[in-house]
Short mmCIF file of C-alpha atoms in Angstrom, two decimals:
data_model
loop_
_atom_site.label_atom_id
_atom_site.label_comp_id
_atom_site.label_asym_id
_atom_site.label_seq_id
_atom_site.Cartn_x
_atom_site.Cartn_y
_atom_site.Cartn_z
CA UNK A 8 43.93 10.86 -4.68
CA UNK A 9 39.98 11.11 -5.31
CA UNK A 10 38.42 14.36 -5.08
CA UNK A 11 36.01 14.10 -2.48
CA UNK A 12 32.42 16.18 -2.83
CA UNK A 13 30.04 16.97 -0.01
CA UNK A 14 26.54 16.73 -1.75
CA UNK A 15 23.69 17.45 0.57
CA UNK A 16 20.70 17.11 -2.20
CA UNK A 17 20.10 20.73 -2.03
CA UNK A 18 16.74 20.68 -3.83
CA UNK A 19 13.26 22.07 -3.61
CA UNK A 20 11.20 21.23 -0.50
CA UNK A 21 8.12 19.28 -0.98
CA UNK A 22 6.21 22.59 -1.49
CA UNK A 23 8.48 23.86 -4.15
CA UNK A 24 10.27 26.24 -2.30
CA UNK A 25 13.62 26.49 -0.91
CA UNK A 26 13.81 25.33 2.76
CA UNK A 27 14.65 28.19 5.08
CA UNK A 28 13.86 26.24 8.67
CA UNK A 29 13.86 23.26 10.62
CA UNK A 30 10.60 22.33 8.50
CA UNK A 31 10.13 20.69 5.06
CA UNK A 32 7.32 23.17 4.21
CA UNK A 33 5.94 26.41 5.18
CA UNK A 34 2.82 26.66 7.47
CA UNK A 35 0.60 27.63 4.83
CA UNK A 36 0.67 24.17 3.25
CA UNK A 37 -0.27 21.77 5.56
CA UNK A 38 -1.58 18.55 4.57
CA UNK A 39 -2.51 15.59 7.24
CA UNK A 40 -1.04 13.13 5.08
CA UNK A 41 2.30 14.70 4.07
CA UNK A 42 5.43 15.99 5.20
CA UNK A 43 3.78 19.31 5.50
CA UNK A 44 2.13 18.45 8.73
CA UNK A 45 2.77 21.12 11.51
CA UNK A 46 4.93 19.94 14.34
CA UNK A 47 2.07 20.81 16.45
CA UNK A 48 -0.38 18.10 14.67
CA UNK A 49 2.21 15.37 13.81
CA UNK A 50 5.77 15.06 14.90
CA UNK A 51 4.77 15.46 18.41
CA UNK A 52 3.20 11.82 18.30
CA UNK A 53 6.47 10.83 16.60
CA UNK A 54 9.80 9.82 17.95
CA UNK A 55 12.46 12.67 18.18
CA UNK A 56 14.33 11.29 14.90
CA UNK A 57 11.68 12.72 12.90
CA UNK A 58 12.08 16.02 14.18
CA UNK A 59 15.80 16.58 12.79
CA UNK A 60 17.02 17.62 9.79
CA UNK A 61 13.75 17.92 7.86
CA UNK A 62 15.68 20.01 5.42
CA UNK A 63 17.50 16.98 4.18
CA UNK A 64 16.08 13.94 2.06
CA UNK A 65 15.20 10.55 2.73
CA UNK A 66 17.99 8.27 1.14
CA UNK A 67 16.92 5.02 -0.75
CA UNK A 68 19.33 2.72 -1.56
CA UNK A 69 18.62 0.69 -4.32
CA UNK A 70 16.62 1.31 -7.49
CA UNK A 71 14.67 -2.43 -7.39
CA UNK A 72 11.00 -2.91 -6.84
CA UNK A 73 10.85 -2.16 -3.05
CA UNK A 74 13.19 1.06 -3.92
CA UNK A 75 11.32 2.76 -6.24
CA UNK A 76 7.79 1.82 -3.94
CA UNK A 77 9.63 3.75 -1.11
CA UNK A 78 10.16 6.60 -3.82
CA UNK A 79 6.70 6.76 -5.08
CA UNK A 80 5.43 6.49 -1.45
CA UNK A 81 7.80 9.56 -0.38
CA UNK A 82 6.80 11.50 -3.55
CA UNK A 83 2.94 11.18 -3.10
CA UNK A 84 3.58 12.35 0.33
CA UNK A 85 6.04 15.02 -0.69
CA UNK A 86 8.71 14.21 1.16
CA UNK A 87 11.96 15.16 -0.30
CA UNK A 88 14.19 12.14 -1.31
CA UNK A 89 17.30 10.44 -3.13
CA UNK A 90 17.62 7.17 -4.86
CA UNK A 91 20.97 5.90 -5.22
CA UNK A 92 21.58 2.97 -7.42
CA UNK A 93 24.51 1.37 -8.35
CA UNK A 94 23.78 0.05 -11.71
CA UNK A 95 23.10 2.14 -14.89
CA UNK A 96 19.33 1.55 -14.79
CA UNK A 97 16.82 0.36 -12.66
CA UNK A 98 16.51 -3.27 -11.63
CA UNK A 99 20.04 -4.00 -11.93
CA UNK A 100 20.02 -7.09 -10.38
CA UNK A 101 16.44 -8.38 -11.57
CA UNK A 102 18.00 -7.92 -15.06
CA UNK A 103 20.60 -10.88 -14.23
CA UNK A 104 17.42 -13.40 -14.00
CA UNK A 105 15.44 -11.47 -16.20
CA UNK A 106 14.57 -14.74 -18.18
CA UNK A 107 12.97 -16.35 -15.40
CA UNK A 108 9.28 -16.23 -14.61
CA UNK A 109 7.59 -15.02 -11.22
CA UNK A 110 5.24 -17.43 -9.30
CA UNK A 111 3.49 -14.48 -7.97
CA UNK A 112 1.25 -12.60 -10.66
CA UNK A 113 0.69 -9.03 -11.70
CA UNK A 114 -1.56 -8.84 -8.79
CA UNK A 115 1.16 -8.64 -6.15
CA UNK A 116 3.71 -7.21 -7.97
CA UNK A 117 2.78 -3.76 -8.22
CA UNK A 118 2.72 -1.38 -5.41
CA UNK A 119 -0.63 0.47 -4.81
CA UNK A 120 0.87 3.97 -4.78
CA UNK A 121 3.04 3.26 -8.00
CA UNK A 122 0.08 2.02 -9.64
CA UNK A 123 -1.95 5.32 -8.44
CA UNK A 124 1.07 7.64 -9.88
CA UNK A 125 1.17 5.40 -13.17
CA UNK A 126 -2.35 5.56 -13.71
CA UNK A 127 -2.20 9.25 -14.23
CA UNK A 128 -0.31 8.56 -17.36
CA UNK A 129 -0.86 6.48 -20.27
CA UNK A 130 0.76 3.59 -18.69
CA UNK A 131 -1.11 0.33 -19.49
CA UNK A 132 -1.49 -2.09 -16.52
CA UNK A 133 -0.93 -5.67 -17.08
CA UNK A 134 -3.37 -8.21 -16.47
CA UNK A 135 -3.55 -9.01 -12.64
CA UNK A 136 -3.41 -12.75 -13.14
CA UNK A 137 -0.69 -13.04 -15.78
CA UNK A 138 2.94 -14.22 -14.42
CA UNK A 139 5.39 -11.73 -15.67
CA UNK A 140 9.14 -12.55 -16.27
CA UNK A 141 11.73 -10.50 -14.42
CA UNK A 142 12.03 -8.95 -18.12
CA UNK A 143 8.31 -8.05 -18.19
CA UNK A 144 8.44 -6.65 -14.54
CA UNK A 145 11.23 -4.36 -15.46
CA UNK A 146 9.78 -3.21 -18.94
CA UNK A 147 6.04 -3.21 -18.24
CA UNK A 148 6.58 -1.62 -14.62
CA UNK A 149 9.71 -0.49 -12.96
CA UNK A 150 11.20 1.48 -16.21
CA UNK A 151 7.71 3.39 -16.65
CA UNK A 152 7.66 3.96 -12.86
CA UNK A 153 11.43 5.48 -12.76
CA UNK A 154 10.64 7.76 -15.70
CA UNK A 155 7.80 9.58 -13.88
CA UNK A 156 9.15 13.01 -13.22
CA UNK A 157 8.38 12.83 -9.68
CA UNK A 158 10.83 10.03 -9.37
CA UNK A 159 13.19 10.34 -12.22
CA UNK A 160 14.79 13.70 -11.18
CA UNK A 161 15.84 12.21 -8.02
CA UNK A 162 17.60 8.69 -9.10
CA UNK A 163 21.16 8.73 -9.20
CA UNK A 164 22.45 5.87 -11.18
CA UNK A 165 26.25 4.58 -11.04
CA UNK A 166 26.17 5.68 -7.56
CA UNK A 167 27.45 2.71 -5.41
CA UNK A 168 27.09 3.62 -1.74
CA UNK A 169 30.32 2.21 -0.10
CA UNK A 170 29.75 3.26 3.63
CA UNK A 171 27.28 4.87 5.88
CA UNK A 172 27.98 6.82 9.09
CA UNK A 173 26.68 9.79 11.38
CA UNK A 174 28.11 13.19 10.74
CA UNK A 175 30.96 13.61 13.16
CA UNK A 176 30.20 10.44 14.91
CA UNK A 177 31.48 6.70 14.75
CA UNK A 178 29.47 3.76 16.41
CA UNK A 179 30.75 4.39 19.70
CA UNK A 180 29.44 8.15 20.10
CA UNK A 181 25.94 8.46 21.93
CA UNK A 182 25.30 11.96 22.62
CA UNK A 183 22.89 13.61 20.61
CA UNK A 184 23.59 10.94 17.92
CA UNK A 185 19.98 11.19 16.39
CA UNK A 186 20.11 15.06 15.78
CA UNK A 187 23.19 14.40 13.41
CA UNK A 188 22.19 13.76 9.71
CA UNK A 189 23.44 10.68 8.13
CA UNK A 190 26.43 10.80 6.02
CA UNK A 191 26.48 8.19 2.93
CA UNK A 192 30.00 7.63 0.84
CA UNK A 193 29.28 7.40 -2.45
CA UNK A 194 31.37 6.44 -5.66
CA UNK A 195 30.12 7.35 -9.00
CA UNK A 196 31.64 8.78 -12.11
CA UNK A 197 32.27 12.17 -10.59
CA UNK A 198 34.58 10.69 -7.62
CA UNK A 199 34.01 9.99 -4.09
CA UNK A 200 30.81 12.20 -2.63
CA UNK A 201 29.31 12.66 0.58
CA UNK A 202 25.67 12.73 0.63
CA UNK A 203 23.99 13.79 3.62
CA UNK A 204 20.07 12.43 4.64
CA UNK A 205 17.91 12.67 7.28
CA UNK A 206 16.89 8.93 7.08
CA UNK A 207 17.99 5.94 5.10
CA UNK A 208 15.90 2.85 3.62
CA UNK A 209 18.32 0.21 2.43
CA UNK A 210 16.46 -1.66 -0.15
CA UNK A 211 20.02 -3.22 -1.75
CA UNK A 212 18.76 -6.86 -1.40
CA UNK A 213 20.82 -9.72 -1.22
CA UNK A 214 21.39 -10.82 -4.71
CA UNK A 215 25.00 -11.14 -5.67
CA UNK A 216 26.03 -12.30 -2.13
CA UNK A 217 25.32 -16.14 -2.41
CA UNK A 218 25.55 -18.65 -0.21
CA UNK A 219 28.33 -21.25 -0.89
CA UNK A 220 27.66 -24.86 -1.87
CA UNK A 221 28.78 -26.54 1.12
CA UNK A 222 25.92 -27.47 3.76
CA UNK A 223 27.67 -25.24 6.73
CA UNK A 224 27.90 -22.17 4.93
CA UNK A 225 31.42 -22.04 4.81
CA UNK A 226 33.19 -20.59 1.77
CA UNK A 227 36.38 -22.69 1.01
CA UNK A 228 39.34 -21.65 -1.16
CA UNK A 229 38.74 -24.75 -3.30
CA UNK A 230 35.20 -23.95 -4.38
CA UNK A 231 36.37 -20.13 -5.10
CA UNK A 232 39.05 -22.02 -7.14
CA UNK A 233 36.35 -23.42 -9.38
CA UNK A 234 34.14 -20.42 -10.37
CA UNK A 235 34.80 -20.78 -13.94
CA UNK A 236 32.35 -23.90 -13.68
CA UNK A 237 30.07 -22.49 -10.95
CA UNK A 238 26.97 -20.45 -11.42
CA UNK A 239 25.06 -19.24 -8.59
CA UNK A 240 21.58 -18.67 -9.12
CA UNK A 241 19.36 -19.63 -12.00
CA UNK A 242 21.67 -18.94 -15.20
CA UNK A 243 19.88 -18.51 -18.75
CA UNK A 244 20.18 -22.10 -20.14
CA UNK A 245 18.93 -21.21 -23.77
CA UNK A 246 22.01 -18.21 -24.15
CA UNK A 247 24.25 -20.45 -22.91
CA UNK A 248 23.61 -24.08 -24.42
CA UNK A 249 26.96 -24.88 -25.59
CA UNK A 250 28.20 -24.43 -21.94
CA UNK A 251 25.52 -27.09 -20.76
CA UNK A 252 24.65 -29.26 -23.73
CA UNK A 253 25.46 -33.08 -23.31
CA UNK A 254 27.32 -32.38 -20.05
CA UNK A 255 26.72 -33.73 -16.56
CA UNK A 256 25.35 -30.79 -14.51
CA UNK A 257 24.96 -30.94 -10.75
CA UNK A 258 22.21 -28.41 -9.05
CA UNK A 259 22.74 -27.89 -5.42
CA UNK A 260 19.25 -26.59 -3.74
CA UNK A 261 15.76 -27.98 -2.79
CA UNK A 262 13.98 -24.54 -3.14
CA UNK A 263 12.22 -23.13 -6.03
CA UNK A 264 15.16 -21.62 -7.65
CA UNK A 265 16.94 -25.01 -7.92
CA UNK A 266 13.38 -26.49 -9.38
CA UNK A 267 13.40 -23.82 -11.90
CA UNK A 268 17.03 -24.52 -12.79
CA UNK A 269 16.12 -28.11 -13.32
CA UNK A 270 12.93 -27.56 -15.46
CA UNK A 271 15.13 -25.59 -17.66
CA UNK A 272 17.96 -28.00 -18.08
CA UNK A 273 15.20 -30.91 -18.39
CA UNK A 274 14.42 -29.05 -21.82
CA UNK A 275 17.85 -28.78 -22.79
CA UNK A 276 18.22 -32.64 -22.00
CA UNK A 277 15.24 -33.28 -24.33
CA UNK A 278 17.20 -31.72 -27.30
CA UNK A 279 20.62 -32.99 -26.06
CA UNK A 280 20.00 -36.72 -24.72
CA UNK A 281 23.53 -36.52 -23.40
CA UNK A 282 22.93 -34.09 -20.86
CA UNK A 283 23.10 -35.46 -17.52
CA UNK A 284 21.17 -34.09 -14.53
CA UNK A 285 22.21 -34.42 -10.75
CA UNK A 286 20.25 -32.87 -7.82
CA UNK A 287 21.58 -32.41 -4.83
CA UNK A 288 19.64 -31.62 -1.85
CA UNK A 289 19.40 -31.49 1.97
CA UNK A 290 16.00 -32.41 2.68
CA UNK A 291 14.91 -35.96 4.44
CA UNK A 292 12.69 -37.22 1.24
CA UNK A 293 12.69 -35.73 -2.53
CA UNK A 294 9.33 -35.47 -2.07
CA UNK A 295 9.54 -32.73 0.72
CA UNK A 296 10.69 -30.43 -2.18
CA UNK A 297 7.66 -31.01 -4.29
CA UNK A 298 5.73 -28.28 -2.09
CA UNK A 299 1.84 -28.36 -2.28
CA UNK A 300 1.45 -28.69 -6.08
CA UNK A 301 -2.13 -28.26 -6.91
CA UNK A 302 -2.87 -27.39 -3.52
CA UNK A 303 -0.64 -24.16 -3.32
CA UNK A 304 -2.48 -20.81 -3.84
CA UNK A 305 0.09 -19.44 -6.02
CA UNK A 306 -0.94 -21.75 -9.07
CA UNK A 307 2.49 -21.27 -10.85
CA UNK A 308 4.67 -21.95 -7.45
CA UNK A 309 2.42 -25.28 -7.07
CA UNK A 310 3.28 -26.21 -10.98
CA UNK A 311 6.97 -26.15 -10.37
CA UNK A 312 6.22 -28.65 -7.91
CA UNK A 313 4.16 -30.80 -9.85
CA UNK A 314 6.56 -30.56 -12.99
CA UNK A 315 9.71 -31.54 -11.05
CA UNK A 316 7.85 -34.45 -9.30
CA UNK A 317 7.22 -35.82 -12.74
CA UNK A 318 10.78 -35.37 -13.98
CA UNK A 319 12.18 -37.28 -11.05
CA UNK A 320 9.65 -40.12 -11.35
CA UNK A 321 10.59 -40.29 -15.04
CA UNK A 322 14.17 -41.15 -14.00
CA UNK A 323 15.55 -37.93 -15.84
CA UNK A 324 16.92 -36.57 -12.58
CA UNK A 325 19.75 -38.86 -10.20
CA UNK A 326 18.63 -37.32 -7.01
CA UNK A 327 20.92 -37.63 -3.84
CA UNK A 328 19.12 -36.72 -0.61
CA UNK A 329 19.89 -35.73 2.31
CA UNK A 330 23.52 -34.89 0.96
CA UNK A 331 25.58 -32.64 2.91
CA UNK A 332 28.15 -31.13 0.52
CA UNK A 333 31.60 -30.76 2.72
CA UNK A 334 33.90 -29.53 -0.29
CA UNK A 335 33.68 -28.74 -3.82
CA UNK A 336 37.19 -29.42 -5.75
CA UNK A 337 38.84 -29.33 -9.10
CA UNK A 338 39.76 -33.11 -9.92
CA UNK A 339 41.44 -33.30 -13.76
CA UNK A 340 39.45 -30.68 -15.24
CA UNK A 341 36.12 -31.49 -13.88
CA UNK A 342 34.54 -31.09 -10.27
CA UNK A 343 34.12 -33.35 -7.66
CA UNK A 344 31.65 -32.81 -4.48
CA UNK A 345 32.41 -34.42 -1.33
CA UNK A 346 29.70 -34.98 1.34
CA UNK A 347 27.65 -37.25 3.81
CA UNK A 348 25.57 -39.28 2.12
CA UNK A 349 23.66 -42.09 4.15
CA UNK A 350 25.82 -41.78 6.97
CA UNK A 351 28.86 -42.48 4.91
CA UNK A 352 31.13 -39.82 3.17
CA UNK A 353 31.22 -39.99 -0.39
CA UNK A 354 32.37 -38.45 -3.56
CA UNK A 355 30.22 -37.70 -6.47
CA UNK A 356 32.58 -36.98 -9.60
CA UNK A 357 32.91 -36.47 -13.43
CA UNK A 358 30.82 -33.04 -12.84
CA UNK A 359 31.27 -30.57 -15.57
CA UNK A 360 29.32 -27.83 -14.46
CA UNK A 361 28.14 -26.95 -10.89
CA UNK A 362 24.51 -24.60 -10.38
CA UNK A 363 24.09 -23.57 -6.82
CA UNK A 364 20.84 -22.51 -5.66
CA UNK A 365 21.37 -22.38 -2.24
CA UNK A 366 20.29 -18.74 -1.70
CA UNK A 367 21.82 -15.16 -0.58
CA UNK A 368 23.02 -13.71 2.25
CA UNK A 369 22.90 -10.27 3.55
CA UNK A 370 25.80 -7.68 3.23
CA UNK A 371 25.86 -5.21 6.19
CA UNK A 372 29.68 -3.83 5.37
CA UNK A 373 27.73 -0.37 4.24
CA UNK A 374 26.39 0.00 7.71
CA UNK A 375 29.37 -0.97 9.83
CA UNK A 376 29.54 2.53 11.35
CA UNK A 377 26.00 2.29 12.38
CA UNK A 378 23.98 0.30 15.18
CA UNK A 379 22.04 -2.60 14.03
CA UNK A 380 19.93 -5.17 15.45
CA UNK A 381 20.25 -8.36 13.48
CA UNK A 382 19.20 -11.82 14.35
CA UNK A 383 22.05 -14.31 14.92
CA UNK A 384 20.53 -16.93 12.95
CA UNK A 385 18.33 -15.78 10.11
CA UNK A 386 20.51 -12.64 9.68
CA UNK A 387 17.28 -10.64 9.33
CA UNK A 388 15.97 -7.26 11.49
CA UNK A 389 15.94 -8.77 14.67
CA UNK A 390 12.40 -8.02 15.62
CA UNK A 391 11.36 -9.58 12.31
CA UNK A 392 13.18 -12.93 13.09
CA UNK A 393 10.27 -14.80 14.87
CA UNK A 394 7.87 -13.87 12.41
CA UNK A 395 9.69 -15.43 9.38
CA UNK A 396 12.42 -17.94 10.88
CA UNK A 397 11.96 -21.23 8.58
CA UNK A 398 13.15 -23.22 11.74
CA UNK A 399 10.05 -22.19 13.34
CA UNK A 400 7.56 -21.50 10.77
CA UNK A 401 7.57 -24.50 8.40
CA UNK A 402 3.92 -23.56 7.62
CA UNK A 403 2.04 -20.44 8.03
CA UNK A 404 1.14 -17.25 6.73
CA UNK A 405 3.33 -13.74 6.65
CA UNK A 406 2.50 -11.66 9.60
CA UNK A 407 1.99 -7.94 8.83
CA UNK A 408 4.86 -5.75 9.58
CA UNK A 409 5.71 -2.21 9.22
CA UNK A 410 7.98 0.47 10.87
CA UNK A 411 7.79 -0.46 14.37
CA UNK A 412 9.25 -4.05 13.40
CA UNK A 413 11.85 -2.70 11.18
CA UNK A 414 13.29 0.41 13.38
CA UNK A 415 16.98 -0.06 14.09
CA UNK A 416 18.71 1.33 17.05
CA UNK A 417 20.22 3.74 14.66
CA UNK A 418 17.38 6.03 14.58
CA UNK A 419 16.12 7.15 11.24
CA UNK A 420 17.47 3.80 9.49
CA UNK A 421 15.46 0.84 7.88
CA UNK A 422 16.28 -2.23 6.27
CA UNK A 423 13.69 -3.22 3.73
CA UNK A 424 12.76 -5.80 1.41
CA UNK A 425 14.84 -8.84 0.64
CA UNK A 426 17.64 -7.66 2.88
CA UNK A 427 15.13 -7.20 5.95
CA UNK A 428 14.73 -10.98 5.65
CA UNK A 429 18.29 -11.92 5.92
CA UNK A 430 18.90 -15.52 4.94
CA UNK A 431 15.29 -16.25 5.37
CA UNK A 432 14.04 -17.65 1.80
CA UNK A 433 10.12 -16.36 2.33
CA UNK A 434 9.96 -12.85 0.94
CA UNK A 435 7.23 -11.48 -1.40
CA UNK A 436 7.58 -8.17 -3.17
CA UNK A 437 4.02 -7.39 -1.54
CA UNK A 438 5.77 -7.56 1.60
CA UNK A 439 8.40 -5.23 0.68
CA UNK A 440 5.67 -2.71 -0.39
CA UNK A 441 4.16 -2.56 2.86
CA UNK A 442 7.07 -2.30 4.87
CA UNK A 443 7.74 0.96 2.79
CA UNK A 444 4.16 2.25 3.06
CA UNK A 445 4.42 1.90 6.45
CA UNK A 446 8.01 3.39 7.05
CA UNK A 447 7.31 6.45 4.49
CA UNK A 448 4.00 6.95 6.26
CA UNK A 449 6.29 7.40 9.58
CA UNK A 450 8.87 9.52 8.28
CA UNK A 451 6.10 11.91 7.12
CA UNK A 452 4.67 12.19 10.31
CA UNK A 453 1.71 10.00 9.70
CA UNK A 454 2.52 7.78 12.85
CA UNK A 455 -1.17 6.13 12.74
CA UNK A 456 -0.97 5.46 9.32
CA UNK A 457 2.42 3.58 9.57
CA UNK A 458 0.50 1.43 12.58
CA UNK A 459 -2.16 0.48 10.00
CA UNK A 460 -1.86 -3.05 8.60
CA UNK A 461 -2.39 -2.79 4.40
CA UNK A 462 -1.04 -6.20 3.33
CA UNK A 463 -3.11 -8.62 1.15
CA UNK A 464 -1.44 -12.07 0.35
CA UNK A 465 -2.55 -15.35 -0.77
CA UNK A 466 -3.22 -17.66 2.08
CA UNK A 467 0.04 -19.74 1.54
CA UNK A 468 2.06 -16.50 0.81
CA UNK A 469 5.43 -17.56 1.86
CA UNK A 470 5.46 -20.73 3.80
CA UNK A 471 6.82 -24.21 3.32
CA UNK A 472 4.60 -26.83 2.23
CA UNK A 473 4.96 -30.05 2.84
CA UNK A 474 3.05 -32.75 0.63
CA UNK A 475 2.76 -35.24 3.37
CA UNK A 476 0.27 -32.88 5.08
CA UNK A 477 -3.19 -33.74 3.62
CA UNK A 478 -4.63 -30.34 4.40
CA UNK A 479 -6.26 -28.38 1.55
CA UNK A 480 -3.63 -25.32 2.00
CA UNK A 481 -0.52 -25.16 4.21
CA UNK A 482 -2.23 -23.30 7.13
#
């Protein structure tokens, strides 16, 4: 049996002294924008959960861009926190697609507070209009941020959160529930630990939990049995030349990930002409996938549409659309895709490798004993769904949202970043930074700051663009 350790993250208070009462600091160190505000001036405005367990840290789950931004904001406001990261270093998930260029420039990829902390060191800021790769995002921003003393001491790596509950309460118990601290069950090389926290910011994202190839979202055993020849996400084609060169490769998906994948495969096709590319998507016309091209406010994103448009016109990609995949199965050592196409059920055969870019879905298993409000369609935070649902918003800007929108029925629990969007594919890092700015202000007792809007995005920030629309922008 594993030894279970109780870990309350006992550390100095935000004011550098041991906590001896219900406040995070002594009365002599009141600061209007920090957790050191007196109950009379700040907490009285906030909901009851701000008043409880102030001797415990805020727990941030995930050390990616949004998780570290939350940590930076809490550090600046002198609110005790702990970051729990399942990987052995920061940005564990980004490292899996580090070869890919972001289509948003540095300007939108660095949190404002994180930048402020970094600029106090010898850190060199990247040029605003340059597009980083995932690797550059890590090396030039996330790693230096995580090494700052005010963050480094509070980040725990190789710490996988397996469940969260309320102390001495399951989901059914209501009386005095908000007064009880959270208990976070963490598996690490030290065994199983229980970490207590006053609030939780879940920034775990959705990577590693992909949607299947089937158009109806159902995972079938036949697809799972073909995993040896299926990749989910954007594989590093250059490092896997032997796997894809001179093979027949099918790519499923109509978004930017699928386009990125096809463009990388096209480069491989130029070197290995017997490489055959098949693009499978559900859009009514393939042109719907091209986006705004030169009209897009994010130039790199528009360039993707232009390049794939040219590739299709040149006949270098065989396109099936709308194609609704019903099943993936193995057939004589190759893959077969069965689906509906032009009102008929057909099979696409002789496929050597399949790359599925059908997006990801959130995993709420760690919150099973907590009370959640999740939209049944998008699987996003419920109050956020009307703002981002692609069924309702095929075109439009992101509406700013913060603590009030992201608040869960479980007081003190916040789901942020990509996971807050559920299955909706419209998330940008800048949106996540605004989310945690608002939430951390609220947790610090600055309710007015949590209500402010401080979001700056390009006009076509996170919306779909139809090429058939002749307007100068998607909005």
